[in-house]
Short mmCIF file of C-alpha atoms in Angstrom, two decimals:
data_model
loop_
_atom_site.label_atom_id
_atom_site.label_comp_id
_atom_site.label_asym_id
_atom_site.label_seq_id
_atom_site.Cartn_x
_atom_site.Cartn_y
_atom_site.Cartn_z
CA MET A 27 0.00 0.00 0.00
CA SER A 28 1.27 3.42 -0.89
CA ARG A 29 1.88 6.05 1.79
CA ARG A 30 -1.02 8.02 0.38
CA GLY A 31 -3.29 4.99 0.65
CA ALA A 32 -2.25 4.46 4.29
CA TRP A 33 -3.19 8.06 5.11
CA VAL A 34 -6.61 7.59 3.50
CA VAL A 35 -7.25 4.45 5.56
CA ALA A 36 -6.12 6.19 8.77
CA LEU A 37 -8.37 9.17 8.13
CA ALA A 38 -11.31 6.91 7.42
CA LEU A 39 -10.78 5.00 10.65
CA THR A 40 -10.52 8.29 12.58
CA ALA A 41 -13.76 9.54 11.07
CA CYS A 42 -15.53 6.34 12.07
CA THR A 43 -14.34 6.50 15.68
CA LYS A 44 -17.04 7.99 17.89
CA ALA A 45 -15.99 10.53 20.50
CA GLU A 46 -16.52 9.52 24.10
CA PRO A 47 -19.74 11.06 25.47
CA ALA A 48 -19.08 14.00 27.76
CA ASP A 49 -19.79 13.57 31.46
CA PRO A 50 -22.85 15.78 32.19
CA ARG A 51 -21.54 16.57 35.67
CA VAL A 52 -18.19 17.71 34.29
CA GLU A 53 -20.00 19.94 31.82
CA ALA A 54 -22.18 21.32 34.63
CA PHE A 55 -19.09 22.08 36.73
CA ALA A 56 -17.55 23.95 33.81
CA GLN A 57 -20.51 26.32 33.71
CA LEU A 58 -20.22 27.30 37.39
CA PRO A 59 -18.26 30.32 38.67
CA ASN A 60 -15.09 29.82 40.69
CA TRP A 61 -15.70 31.24 44.18
CA SER A 62 -12.71 29.55 45.79
CA GLY A 63 -10.71 31.35 48.46
CA ILE A 64 -11.63 33.13 51.70
CA TRP A 65 -14.13 36.00 51.63
CA LEU A 66 -14.60 38.94 54.01
CA ALA A 67 -17.65 41.17 54.36
CA ASP A 68 -16.69 44.71 53.35
CA GLY A 69 -15.95 46.86 56.40
CA LEU A 70 -15.89 43.94 58.86
CA GLU A 71 -12.37 42.61 58.36
CA PRO A 72 -10.88 40.51 61.19
CA GLY A 73 -7.21 40.64 62.12
CA ILE A 74 -4.90 39.07 64.68
CA ASP A 75 -5.75 41.90 67.08
CA GLY A 76 -9.52 41.68 66.64
CA PHE A 77 -12.00 43.18 64.19
CA SER A 78 -11.33 46.26 62.08
CA VAL A 79 -14.90 47.52 61.94
CA SER A 80 -15.62 50.51 59.70
CA ARG A 81 -19.39 49.91 59.84
CA LEU A 82 -21.90 47.92 61.85
CA PRO A 83 -23.29 44.62 60.55
CA ALA A 84 -26.64 45.08 58.82
CA PHE A 85 -28.37 42.52 61.02
CA LEU A 86 -27.87 44.25 64.36
CA LEU A 87 -31.05 45.08 66.27
CA VAL A 88 -30.28 48.83 66.38
CA ASN A 89 -29.77 49.22 62.62
CA PRO A 90 -31.86 52.33 61.78
CA ASP A 91 -32.57 51.05 58.25
CA ILE A 92 -34.67 48.10 59.45
CA PRO A 93 -38.40 48.74 58.78
CA TRP A 94 -39.74 47.38 62.08
CA ASN A 95 -43.49 47.38 62.55
CA GLU A 96 -45.10 49.12 65.52
CA ALA A 97 -45.25 46.05 67.73
CA THR A 98 -41.56 45.21 67.28
CA THR A 99 -40.54 48.85 67.74
CA ALA A 100 -42.39 48.89 71.08
CA LYS A 101 -40.62 45.71 72.21
CA ILE A 102 -37.22 47.14 71.30
CA GLN A 103 -37.91 50.38 73.15
CA ALA A 104 -39.02 48.43 76.21
CA GLU A 105 -35.79 46.41 76.12
CA LEU A 106 -33.67 49.54 75.77
CA ALA A 107 -35.42 51.11 78.75
CA THR A 108 -34.16 48.36 81.07
CA ASN A 109 -31.03 47.29 79.17
CA PRO A 110 -29.76 50.40 77.33
CA GLU A 111 -26.52 48.74 76.23
CA LEU A 112 -28.30 45.55 75.13
CA GLN A 113 -25.84 43.47 77.09
CA VAL A 114 -26.57 39.76 76.76
CA ALA A 115 -24.65 36.55 77.11
CA PRO A 116 -23.17 35.76 73.69
CA ALA A 117 -24.17 32.51 72.04
CA ALA A 118 -21.84 30.02 70.42
CA GLY A 119 -21.59 30.78 66.73
CA TRP A 120 -23.17 33.57 64.70
CA GLY A 121 -26.25 31.98 63.20
CA TYR A 122 -28.25 33.05 60.16
CA PRO A 123 -28.73 35.69 58.84
CA LEU A 124 -25.92 37.38 60.85
CA MET A 125 -23.25 35.06 59.44
CA MET A 126 -23.84 36.52 55.95
CA ASP A 127 -22.84 40.01 57.10
CA GLY A 128 -20.48 39.40 59.99
CA ALA A 129 -16.79 39.56 60.79
CA PRO A 130 -16.02 35.80 60.57
CA PRO A 131 -14.53 34.96 57.15
CA LEU A 132 -16.70 32.94 54.76
CA GLN A 133 -15.89 30.17 52.33
CA PHE A 134 -18.05 28.96 49.42
CA VAL A 135 -17.82 25.42 48.00
CA VAL A 136 -19.71 25.38 44.70
CA THR A 137 -20.79 22.10 43.07
CA PRO A 138 -23.59 21.32 40.57
CA GLU A 139 -25.73 19.72 43.29
CA GLU A 140 -25.26 22.20 46.12
CA THR A 141 -23.27 25.15 47.40
CA LEU A 142 -21.87 25.03 50.92
CA ILE A 143 -21.37 28.31 52.82
CA PHE A 144 -19.49 28.22 56.12
CA ASN A 145 -17.39 30.40 58.40
CA THR A 146 -14.69 30.06 61.06
CA TYR A 147 -17.32 29.52 63.79
CA ARG A 148 -18.44 26.36 61.96
CA ASP A 149 -21.74 27.91 60.93
CA LEU A 150 -22.72 25.82 57.89
CA ARG A 151 -25.39 26.27 55.24
CA HIS A 152 -26.40 23.67 52.63
CA VAL A 153 -27.86 25.37 49.54
CA TYR A 154 -29.30 22.63 47.32
CA THR A 155 -29.17 23.48 43.61
CA ASP A 156 -30.21 20.13 42.15
CA GLY A 157 -33.83 21.17 41.57
CA ARG A 158 -35.34 19.85 44.79
CA PRO A 159 -38.02 22.00 46.48
CA HIS A 160 -38.33 22.79 50.16
CA PRO A 161 -39.81 19.85 52.07
CA ALA A 162 -43.48 20.15 52.93
CA GLU A 163 -43.90 22.32 56.02
CA GLU A 164 -44.96 19.37 58.18
CA ASP A 165 -41.79 17.49 57.15
CA ARG A 166 -39.39 20.42 57.41
CA TRP A 167 -36.69 20.75 60.05
CA SER A 168 -36.49 24.17 61.71
CA THR A 169 -32.76 24.84 62.21
CA THR A 170 -30.32 27.61 63.07
CA TRP A 171 -29.54 28.09 59.37
CA GLY A 172 -32.91 27.21 57.92
CA ASP A 173 -33.75 25.17 54.83
CA SER A 174 -32.13 26.60 51.69
CA VAL A 175 -32.72 25.69 48.05
CA GLY A 176 -31.25 27.58 45.14
CA HIS A 177 -30.66 27.81 41.43
CA TRP A 178 -28.31 29.57 39.05
CA GLU A 179 -29.50 32.37 36.79
CA GLY A 180 -26.43 32.63 34.60
CA ASP A 181 -23.62 33.49 37.04
CA THR A 182 -26.00 34.59 39.83
CA LEU A 183 -26.79 32.21 42.69
CA VAL A 184 -30.38 32.69 43.89
CA ILE A 185 -31.09 31.24 47.36
CA ASP A 186 -34.49 30.78 49.00
CA THR A 187 -34.35 30.16 52.76
CA VAL A 188 -37.17 29.35 55.20
CA SER A 189 -37.58 27.74 58.64
CA VAL A 190 -34.76 29.61 60.39
CA ARG A 191 -35.13 28.79 64.08
CA GLU A 192 -34.63 31.69 66.51
CA PRO A 193 -32.89 34.09 64.13
CA ASN A 194 -32.75 36.59 67.03
CA LYS A 195 -30.79 34.28 69.35
CA TYR A 196 -27.21 34.62 68.22
CA PHE A 197 -25.09 37.33 69.82
CA GLY A 198 -28.25 38.68 71.43
CA VAL A 199 -28.28 42.02 69.63
CA VAL A 200 -29.05 40.46 66.26
CA VAL A 201 -32.34 41.38 64.54
CA TRP A 202 -35.53 40.27 66.25
CA LEU A 203 -37.01 38.52 63.21
CA SER A 204 -39.56 35.76 63.69
CA ASP A 205 -39.24 32.07 62.87
CA GLN A 206 -41.63 32.68 59.93
CA ALA A 207 -39.23 35.07 58.14
CA HIS A 208 -38.54 34.28 54.47
CA TYR A 209 -35.13 35.16 52.97
CA THR A 210 -34.12 35.48 49.31
CA GLU A 211 -30.47 36.06 48.39
CA ARG A 212 -28.89 36.88 45.04
CA LEU A 213 -25.08 36.57 44.89
CA ARG A 214 -22.83 37.21 41.89
CA MET A 215 -19.09 37.58 41.34
CA VAL A 216 -18.74 41.04 39.80
CA ALA A 217 -14.91 41.02 39.68
CA PRO A 218 -12.19 38.39 40.28
CA ASP A 219 -11.94 39.39 43.94
CA ARG A 220 -15.45 40.65 44.66
CA ILE A 221 -18.90 39.10 45.21
CA GLU A 222 -21.94 41.36 45.51
CA GLY A 223 -25.64 40.82 45.97
CA GLU A 224 -28.55 41.39 48.26
CA MET A 225 -30.87 39.65 50.69
CA THR A 226 -34.60 40.39 50.81
CA VAL A 227 -36.31 39.58 54.10
CA VAL A 228 -40.10 39.15 54.24
CA ASP A 229 -41.51 38.90 57.78
CA PRO A 230 -44.93 40.51 58.40
CA ALA A 231 -44.73 39.44 62.06
CA THR A 232 -41.91 41.93 62.74
CA LEU A 233 -41.47 44.16 59.65
CA SER A 234 -43.73 46.83 58.18
CA ARG A 235 -42.48 46.04 54.66
CA ASP A 236 -39.90 43.90 52.85
CA TRP A 237 -36.35 44.68 53.94
CA VAL A 238 -33.48 44.60 51.41
CA VAL A 239 -29.91 44.22 52.67
CA LYS A 240 -26.88 44.76 50.41
CA LEU A 241 -24.19 42.08 50.64
CA ARG A 242 -20.59 42.75 49.57
CA TYR A 243 -17.57 40.48 49.99
CA LYS A 244 -13.94 40.80 48.98
CA ARG A 245 -11.44 37.98 48.60
CA ALA A 246 -9.06 37.91 51.56
CA ASP A 247 -5.45 38.63 50.68
CA GLY A 248 -2.83 36.37 52.24
CA TRP A 249 -5.24 33.76 53.64
CA ASP A 250 -4.79 30.17 52.50
CA ARG A 251 -7.14 28.22 54.81
CA LEU A 252 -9.79 28.38 57.51
CA ILE A 253 -9.04 26.66 60.83
CA HIS A 254 -11.87 25.17 62.89
CA ASP A 255 -11.26 24.18 66.48
CA ALA A 256 -13.11 23.87 69.78
CA TYR A 257 -12.16 25.80 72.93
CA ASP A 258 -13.26 25.71 76.57
CA ASN A 259 -12.16 29.15 77.78
CA ASP A 260 -14.61 31.81 76.61
CA ARG A 261 -12.90 35.21 76.90
CA THR A 262 -15.70 37.15 75.22
CA GLY A 263 -16.48 40.50 76.85
CA PHE A 264 -18.64 43.53 76.06
CA ASP A 265 -17.44 47.15 76.38
CA GLY A 266 -20.86 48.75 75.93
CA ASP A 267 -20.51 49.12 72.17
CA PHE A 268 -18.79 46.01 70.86
CA TYR A 269 -17.95 42.48 71.87
CA THR A 270 -14.29 42.23 72.91
CA ILE A 271 -11.69 39.62 73.85
CA LYS A 272 -10.74 39.86 77.52
CA PRO A 273 -7.07 39.60 78.50
CA ALA A 274 -6.19 36.13 79.76
CA ALA A 275 -5.77 37.40 83.35
CA GLU A 276 -9.40 38.58 83.42
CA ALA A 277 -10.88 35.45 81.93
CA PRO A 278 -12.41 32.93 84.36
CA ALA A 279 -10.48 29.72 84.76
CA ALA A 280 -11.90 26.75 82.93
CA PRO A 281 -13.66 24.32 85.30
#
């Protein structure tokens, strides 16, 4: 067989060979944005010496932008009359929705089936993006972080969250929303090191109208991992304005 004939046979065999079918999950992964890294809420950056706070978290009880209804406003005023500094015993963790606009760094793990959102206090949210709905109300678990389902609209992650148990519990001064509050988030990477979006809160039990909170995160520079650990010596204090870390000499000894 001539060299030319060999090339013709080789080309014919190549044309007859069927390409391996693409893995649908691999293709789905390729369409998702890359949100790897550690993310900090703008203006709430933590450092080795504490928090560098240039603004207050949106979800604090005293935020003047929250459209409280008359009943909730009266409750807040009554609390301030007897506890003007809103001093309370801090709870373990940050809880939802505070974790989405708080000082603890966040990390996003994006897969086709779900997106995980967690912080250094081990607050963890499962956002299911595989098409499942919320469970029926009678079958739904009420949890600290609620039940979240989501979907992608292009490069925007849309999250629907319900059944958040005691959203007013964590850190005490967090918003006094009810367990019936409904949260919708829209998050999108607008630049390589920036995610922006908003959360809409619907809660007729406590709010006079829907409340929209802007969310802005920047990629942390110089961070390569989050470290999760347990501790038995709580040195959290309160100076009248902010939670602080007490010096070791002032902290009570562990039992």
